[in-house]
PDB file of C-alpha atoms and ligand atoms in Angstrom:
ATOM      1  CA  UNK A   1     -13.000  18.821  14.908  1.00 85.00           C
ATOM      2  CA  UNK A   2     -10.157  16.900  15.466  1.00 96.00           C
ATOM      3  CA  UNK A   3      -7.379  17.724  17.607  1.00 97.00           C
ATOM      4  CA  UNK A   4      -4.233  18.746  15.966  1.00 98.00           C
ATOM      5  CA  UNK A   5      -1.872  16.401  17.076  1.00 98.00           C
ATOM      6  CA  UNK A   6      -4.328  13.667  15.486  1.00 98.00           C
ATOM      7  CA  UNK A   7      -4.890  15.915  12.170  1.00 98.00           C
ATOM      8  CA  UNK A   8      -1.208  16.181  11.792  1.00 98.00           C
ATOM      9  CA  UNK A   9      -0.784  12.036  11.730  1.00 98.00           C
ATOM     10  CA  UNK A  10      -3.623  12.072   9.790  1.00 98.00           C
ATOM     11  CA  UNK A  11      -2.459  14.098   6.759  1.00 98.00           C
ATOM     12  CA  UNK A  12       1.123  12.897   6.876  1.00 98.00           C
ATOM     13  CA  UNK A  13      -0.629   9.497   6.385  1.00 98.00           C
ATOM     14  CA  UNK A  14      -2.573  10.867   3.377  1.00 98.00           C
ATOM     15  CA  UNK A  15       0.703  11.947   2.075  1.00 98.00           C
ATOM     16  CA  UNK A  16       2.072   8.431   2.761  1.00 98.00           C
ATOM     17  CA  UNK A  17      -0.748   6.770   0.930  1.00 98.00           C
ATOM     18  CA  UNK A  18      -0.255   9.005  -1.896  1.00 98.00           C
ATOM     19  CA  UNK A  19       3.955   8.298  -1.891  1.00 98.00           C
ATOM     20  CA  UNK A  20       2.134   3.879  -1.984  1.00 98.00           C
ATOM     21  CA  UNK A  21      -0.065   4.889  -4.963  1.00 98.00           C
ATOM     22  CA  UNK A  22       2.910   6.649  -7.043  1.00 98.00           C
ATOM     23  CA  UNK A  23       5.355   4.106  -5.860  1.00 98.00           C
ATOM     24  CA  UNK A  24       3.414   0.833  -7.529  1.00 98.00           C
ATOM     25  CA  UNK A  25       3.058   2.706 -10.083  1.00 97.00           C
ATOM     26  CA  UNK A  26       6.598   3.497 -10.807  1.00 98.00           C
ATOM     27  CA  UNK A  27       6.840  -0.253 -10.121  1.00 98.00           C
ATOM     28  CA  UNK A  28       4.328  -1.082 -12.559  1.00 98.00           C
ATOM     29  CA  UNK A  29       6.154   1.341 -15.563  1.00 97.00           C
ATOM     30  CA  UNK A  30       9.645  -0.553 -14.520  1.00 98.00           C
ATOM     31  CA  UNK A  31       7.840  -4.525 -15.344  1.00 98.00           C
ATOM     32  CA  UNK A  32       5.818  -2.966 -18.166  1.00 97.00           C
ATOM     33  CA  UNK A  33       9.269  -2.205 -19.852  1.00 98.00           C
ATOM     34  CA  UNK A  34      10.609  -5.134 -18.822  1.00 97.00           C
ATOM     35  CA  UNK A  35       8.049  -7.715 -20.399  1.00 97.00           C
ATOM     36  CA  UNK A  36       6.340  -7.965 -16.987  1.00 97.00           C
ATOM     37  CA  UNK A  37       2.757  -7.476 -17.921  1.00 97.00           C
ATOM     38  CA  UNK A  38       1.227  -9.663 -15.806  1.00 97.00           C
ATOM     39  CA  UNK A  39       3.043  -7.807 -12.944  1.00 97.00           C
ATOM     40  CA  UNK A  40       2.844  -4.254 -14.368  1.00 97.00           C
ATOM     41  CA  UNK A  41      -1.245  -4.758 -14.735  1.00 97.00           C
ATOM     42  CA  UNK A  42      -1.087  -5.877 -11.171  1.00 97.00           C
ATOM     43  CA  UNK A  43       1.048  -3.306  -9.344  1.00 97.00           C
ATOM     44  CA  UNK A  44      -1.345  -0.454 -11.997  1.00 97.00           C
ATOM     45  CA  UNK A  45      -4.599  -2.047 -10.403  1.00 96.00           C
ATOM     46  CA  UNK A  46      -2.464  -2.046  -6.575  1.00 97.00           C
ATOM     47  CA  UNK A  47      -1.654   1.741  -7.240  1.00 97.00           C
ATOM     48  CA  UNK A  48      -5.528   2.665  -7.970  1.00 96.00           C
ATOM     49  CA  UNK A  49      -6.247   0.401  -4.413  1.00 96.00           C
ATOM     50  CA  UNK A  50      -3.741   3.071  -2.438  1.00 97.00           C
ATOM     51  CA  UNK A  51      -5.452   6.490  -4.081  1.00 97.00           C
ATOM     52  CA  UNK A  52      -8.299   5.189  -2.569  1.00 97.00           C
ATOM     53  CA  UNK A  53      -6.634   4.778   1.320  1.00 98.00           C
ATOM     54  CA  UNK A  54      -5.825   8.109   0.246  1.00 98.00           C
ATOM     55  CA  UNK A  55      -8.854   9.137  -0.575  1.00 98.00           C
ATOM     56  CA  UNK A  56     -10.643   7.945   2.073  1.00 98.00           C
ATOM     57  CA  UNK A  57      -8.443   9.413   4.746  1.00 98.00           C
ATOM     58  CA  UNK A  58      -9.006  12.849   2.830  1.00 98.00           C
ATOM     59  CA  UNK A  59     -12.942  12.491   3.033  1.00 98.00           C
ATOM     60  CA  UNK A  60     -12.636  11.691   7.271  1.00 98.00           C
ATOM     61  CA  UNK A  61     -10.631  14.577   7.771  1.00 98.00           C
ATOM     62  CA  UNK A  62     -13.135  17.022   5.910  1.00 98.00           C
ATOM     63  CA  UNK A  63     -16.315  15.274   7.278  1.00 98.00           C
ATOM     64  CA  UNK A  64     -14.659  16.440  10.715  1.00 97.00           C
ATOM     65  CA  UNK A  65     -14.808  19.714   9.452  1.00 97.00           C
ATOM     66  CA  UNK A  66     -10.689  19.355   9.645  1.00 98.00           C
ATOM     67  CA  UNK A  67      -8.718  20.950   6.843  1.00 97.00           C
ATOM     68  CA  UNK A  68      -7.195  17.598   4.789  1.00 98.00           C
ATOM     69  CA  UNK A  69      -4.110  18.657   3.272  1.00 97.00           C
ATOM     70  CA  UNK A  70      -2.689  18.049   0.166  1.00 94.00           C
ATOM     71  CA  UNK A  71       1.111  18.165   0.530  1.00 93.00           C
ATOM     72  CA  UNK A  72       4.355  17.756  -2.133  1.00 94.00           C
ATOM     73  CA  UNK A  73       4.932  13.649  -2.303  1.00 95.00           C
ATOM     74  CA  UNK A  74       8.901  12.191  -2.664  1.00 95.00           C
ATOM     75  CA  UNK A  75       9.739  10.735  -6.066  1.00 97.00           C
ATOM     76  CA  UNK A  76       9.461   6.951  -6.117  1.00 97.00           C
ATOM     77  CA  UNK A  77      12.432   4.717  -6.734  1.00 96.00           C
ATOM     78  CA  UNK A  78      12.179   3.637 -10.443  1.00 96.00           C
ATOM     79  CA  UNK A  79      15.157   1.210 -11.132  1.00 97.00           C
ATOM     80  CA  UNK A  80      15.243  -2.015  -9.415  1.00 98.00           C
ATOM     81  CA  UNK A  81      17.372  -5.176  -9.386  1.00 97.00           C
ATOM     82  CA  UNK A  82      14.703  -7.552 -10.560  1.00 97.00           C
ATOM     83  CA  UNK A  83      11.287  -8.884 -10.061  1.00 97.00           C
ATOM     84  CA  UNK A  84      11.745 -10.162  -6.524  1.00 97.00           C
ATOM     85  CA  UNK A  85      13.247  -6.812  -5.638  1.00 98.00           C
ATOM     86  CA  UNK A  86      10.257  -5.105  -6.612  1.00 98.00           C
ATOM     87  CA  UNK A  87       7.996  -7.498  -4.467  1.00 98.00           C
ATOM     88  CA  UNK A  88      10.349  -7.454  -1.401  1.00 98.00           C
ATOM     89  CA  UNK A  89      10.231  -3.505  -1.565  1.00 98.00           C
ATOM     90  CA  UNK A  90       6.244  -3.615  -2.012  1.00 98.00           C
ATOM     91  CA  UNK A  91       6.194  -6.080   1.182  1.00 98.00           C
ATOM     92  CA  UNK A  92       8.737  -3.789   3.511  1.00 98.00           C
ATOM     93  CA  UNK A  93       6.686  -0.974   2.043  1.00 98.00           C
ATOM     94  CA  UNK A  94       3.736  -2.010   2.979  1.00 98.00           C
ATOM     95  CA  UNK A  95       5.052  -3.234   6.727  1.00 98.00           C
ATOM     96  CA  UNK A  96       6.092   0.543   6.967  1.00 98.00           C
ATOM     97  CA  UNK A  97       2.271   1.434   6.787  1.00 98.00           C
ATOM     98  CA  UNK A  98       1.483  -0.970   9.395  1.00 98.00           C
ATOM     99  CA  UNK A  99       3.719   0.418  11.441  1.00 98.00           C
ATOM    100  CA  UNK A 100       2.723   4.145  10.717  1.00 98.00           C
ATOM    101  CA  UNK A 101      -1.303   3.078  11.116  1.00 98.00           C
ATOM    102  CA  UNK A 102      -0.578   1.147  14.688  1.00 98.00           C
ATOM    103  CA  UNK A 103       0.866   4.451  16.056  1.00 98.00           C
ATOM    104  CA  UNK A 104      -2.049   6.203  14.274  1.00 98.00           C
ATOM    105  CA  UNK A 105      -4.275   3.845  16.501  1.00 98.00           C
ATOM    106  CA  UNK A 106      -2.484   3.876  19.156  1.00 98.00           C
ATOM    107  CA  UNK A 107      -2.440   8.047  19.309  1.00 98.00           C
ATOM    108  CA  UNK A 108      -6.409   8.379  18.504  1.00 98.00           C
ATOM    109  CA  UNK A 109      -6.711   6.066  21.221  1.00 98.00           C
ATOM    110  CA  UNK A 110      -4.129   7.867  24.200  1.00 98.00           C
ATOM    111  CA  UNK A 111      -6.385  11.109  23.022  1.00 98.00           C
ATOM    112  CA  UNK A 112      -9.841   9.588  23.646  1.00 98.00           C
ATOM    113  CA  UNK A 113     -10.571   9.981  19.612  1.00 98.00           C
ATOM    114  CA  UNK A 114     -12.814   6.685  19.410  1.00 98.00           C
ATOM    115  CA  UNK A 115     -14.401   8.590  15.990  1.00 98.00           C
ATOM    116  CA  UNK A 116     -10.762   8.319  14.537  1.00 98.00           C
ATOM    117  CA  UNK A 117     -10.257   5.243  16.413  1.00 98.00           C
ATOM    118  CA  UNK A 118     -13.189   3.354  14.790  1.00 98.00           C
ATOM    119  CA  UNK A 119     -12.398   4.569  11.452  1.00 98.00           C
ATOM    120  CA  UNK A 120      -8.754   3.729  11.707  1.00 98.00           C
ATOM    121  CA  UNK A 121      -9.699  -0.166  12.340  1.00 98.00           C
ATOM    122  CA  UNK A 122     -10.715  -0.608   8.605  1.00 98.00           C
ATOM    123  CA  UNK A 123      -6.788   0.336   7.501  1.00 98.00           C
ATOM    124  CA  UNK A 124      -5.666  -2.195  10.514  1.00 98.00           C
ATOM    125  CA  UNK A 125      -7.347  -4.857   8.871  1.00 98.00           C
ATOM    126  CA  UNK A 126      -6.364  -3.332   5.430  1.00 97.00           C
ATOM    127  CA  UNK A 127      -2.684  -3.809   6.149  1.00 98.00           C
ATOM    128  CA  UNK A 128      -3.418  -7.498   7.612  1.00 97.00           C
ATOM    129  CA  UNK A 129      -4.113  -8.457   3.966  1.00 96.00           C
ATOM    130  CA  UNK A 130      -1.628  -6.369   2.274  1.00 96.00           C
ATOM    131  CA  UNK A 131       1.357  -7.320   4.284  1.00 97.00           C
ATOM    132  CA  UNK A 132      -0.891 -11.439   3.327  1.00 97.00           C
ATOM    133  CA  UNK A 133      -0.577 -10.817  -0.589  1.00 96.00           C
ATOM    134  CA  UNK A 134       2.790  -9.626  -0.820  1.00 97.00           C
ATOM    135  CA  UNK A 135       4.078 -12.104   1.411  1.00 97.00           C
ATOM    136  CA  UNK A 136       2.345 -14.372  -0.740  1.00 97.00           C
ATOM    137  CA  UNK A 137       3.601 -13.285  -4.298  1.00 97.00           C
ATOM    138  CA  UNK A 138       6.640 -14.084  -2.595  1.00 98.00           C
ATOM    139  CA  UNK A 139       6.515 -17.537  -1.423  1.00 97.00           C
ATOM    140  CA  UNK A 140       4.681 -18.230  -5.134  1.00 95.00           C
ATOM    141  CA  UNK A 141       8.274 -17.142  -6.020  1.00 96.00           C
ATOM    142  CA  UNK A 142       9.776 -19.160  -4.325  1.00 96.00           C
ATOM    143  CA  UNK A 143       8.185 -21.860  -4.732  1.00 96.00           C
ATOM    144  CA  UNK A 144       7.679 -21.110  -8.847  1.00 96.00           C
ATOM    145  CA  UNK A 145      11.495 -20.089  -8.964  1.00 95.00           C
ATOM    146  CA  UNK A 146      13.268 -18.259 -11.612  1.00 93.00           C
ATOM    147  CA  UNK A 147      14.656 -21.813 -13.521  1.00 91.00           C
ATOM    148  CA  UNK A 148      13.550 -21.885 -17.660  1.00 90.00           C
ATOM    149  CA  UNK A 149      10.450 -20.260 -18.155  1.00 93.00           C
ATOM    150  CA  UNK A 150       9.818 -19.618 -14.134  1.00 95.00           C
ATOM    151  CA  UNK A 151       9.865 -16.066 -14.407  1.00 95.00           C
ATOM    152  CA  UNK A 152       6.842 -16.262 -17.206  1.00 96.00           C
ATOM    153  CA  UNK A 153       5.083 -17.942 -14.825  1.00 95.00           C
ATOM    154  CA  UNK A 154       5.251 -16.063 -12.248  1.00 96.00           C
ATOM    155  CA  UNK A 155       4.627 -13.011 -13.846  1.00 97.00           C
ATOM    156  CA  UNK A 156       1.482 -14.970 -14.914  1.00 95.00           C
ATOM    157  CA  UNK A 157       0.687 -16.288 -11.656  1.00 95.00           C
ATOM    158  CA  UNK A 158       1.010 -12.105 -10.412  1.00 96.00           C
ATOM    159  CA  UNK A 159      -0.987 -11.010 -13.132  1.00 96.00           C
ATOM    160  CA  UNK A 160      -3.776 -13.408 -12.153  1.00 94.00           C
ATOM    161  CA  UNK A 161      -4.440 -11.755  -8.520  1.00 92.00           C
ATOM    162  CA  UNK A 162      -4.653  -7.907 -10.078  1.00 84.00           C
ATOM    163  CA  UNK A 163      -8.597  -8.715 -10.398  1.00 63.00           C
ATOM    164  CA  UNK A 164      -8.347 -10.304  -6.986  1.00 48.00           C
ATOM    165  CA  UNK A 165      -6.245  -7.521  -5.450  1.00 47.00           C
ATOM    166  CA  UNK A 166      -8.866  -5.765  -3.081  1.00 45.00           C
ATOM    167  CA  UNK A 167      -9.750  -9.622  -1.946  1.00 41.00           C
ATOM    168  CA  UNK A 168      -6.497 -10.943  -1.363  1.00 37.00           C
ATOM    169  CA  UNK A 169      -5.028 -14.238  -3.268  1.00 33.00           C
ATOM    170  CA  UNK A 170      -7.810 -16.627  -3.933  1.00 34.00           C
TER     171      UNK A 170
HETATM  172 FE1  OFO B   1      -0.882  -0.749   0.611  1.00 82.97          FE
HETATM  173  O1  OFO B   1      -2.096  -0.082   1.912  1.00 82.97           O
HETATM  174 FE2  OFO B   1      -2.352   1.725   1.743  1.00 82.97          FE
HETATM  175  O2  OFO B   1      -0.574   2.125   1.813  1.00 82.97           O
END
């Protein structure tokens, strides 16, 4: 069983890995409508990728015999300013769960939880190469830029890592 000041971090981060999953999505329906296919297929795949962390966390909690919970999730943003908006949100998004996991860590840790511990170094490395490919659909912005047919490309360039996602850029 786990102790309840770890269970509690734990399902608030199930509920924060849920909020990820329905975010990109609501990210992918905003490029989809916008002619952003390439985008929109990858932020679709991305959202799929986060109901797994989800997932995941829900299955550790019950294998401890822990009740995971299932709790009411914020509505994502849905309106955006433009492409790069979208990626910068994914990237401070994404440092938020870095930050949220490293306390995670650092709690199983101060309570002598090495089970929770162990299985909280696969998200540590997770968020390593999340925080990696968003930071790098945004240089490939920059260094694409927005000029003539730019944005085209790098909506194609975006679209190309959704099949690459779990992998990180190749
Ligand atoms: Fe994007 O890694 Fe989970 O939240």
């Amino acid at each position: 069983m786990l102790k309840d000041n770890v269970l509690k971090k734990l399902n608030e981060q199930i509920q924060l890995e849920h909020y990820s999953a329905n975010l990109y999505l609501a990210m992918s329906s905003w490029c989809k409508v916008n002619g952003l296919d390439g985008s929109a297929r990858f932020l679709y795949a991305h959202s799929a990728e986060e109901m797994m962390h989800m997932h995941k966390l829900f299955n550790y909690i019950n294998e401890t015999g822990s009740m995971a919970l299932v709790s009411s999730i914020d509505a994502p943003q849905t309106e955006f300013k433009d492409l790069r908006n979208v990626f910068e949100k994914t990237f401070e998004h994404e440092k938020l769960v870095s930050a949220r996991i490293n306390d995670l860590v650092e709690l199983a840790f101060a309570e002598k939880d090495f089970s929770s511990f162990n299985f909280l170094q696969w998200y540590v490395a997770e968020q390593h190469e999340e925080e990696a490919l968003f930071l790098g659909i945004l240089d490939r912005m920059d260094v694409i830029g927005f000029d003539g047919r730019g944005l085209y490309m790098v909506d194609k360039e975006i679209g190309k890592l959704s099949t690459v996602a779990s992998q990180g850029p190749a």
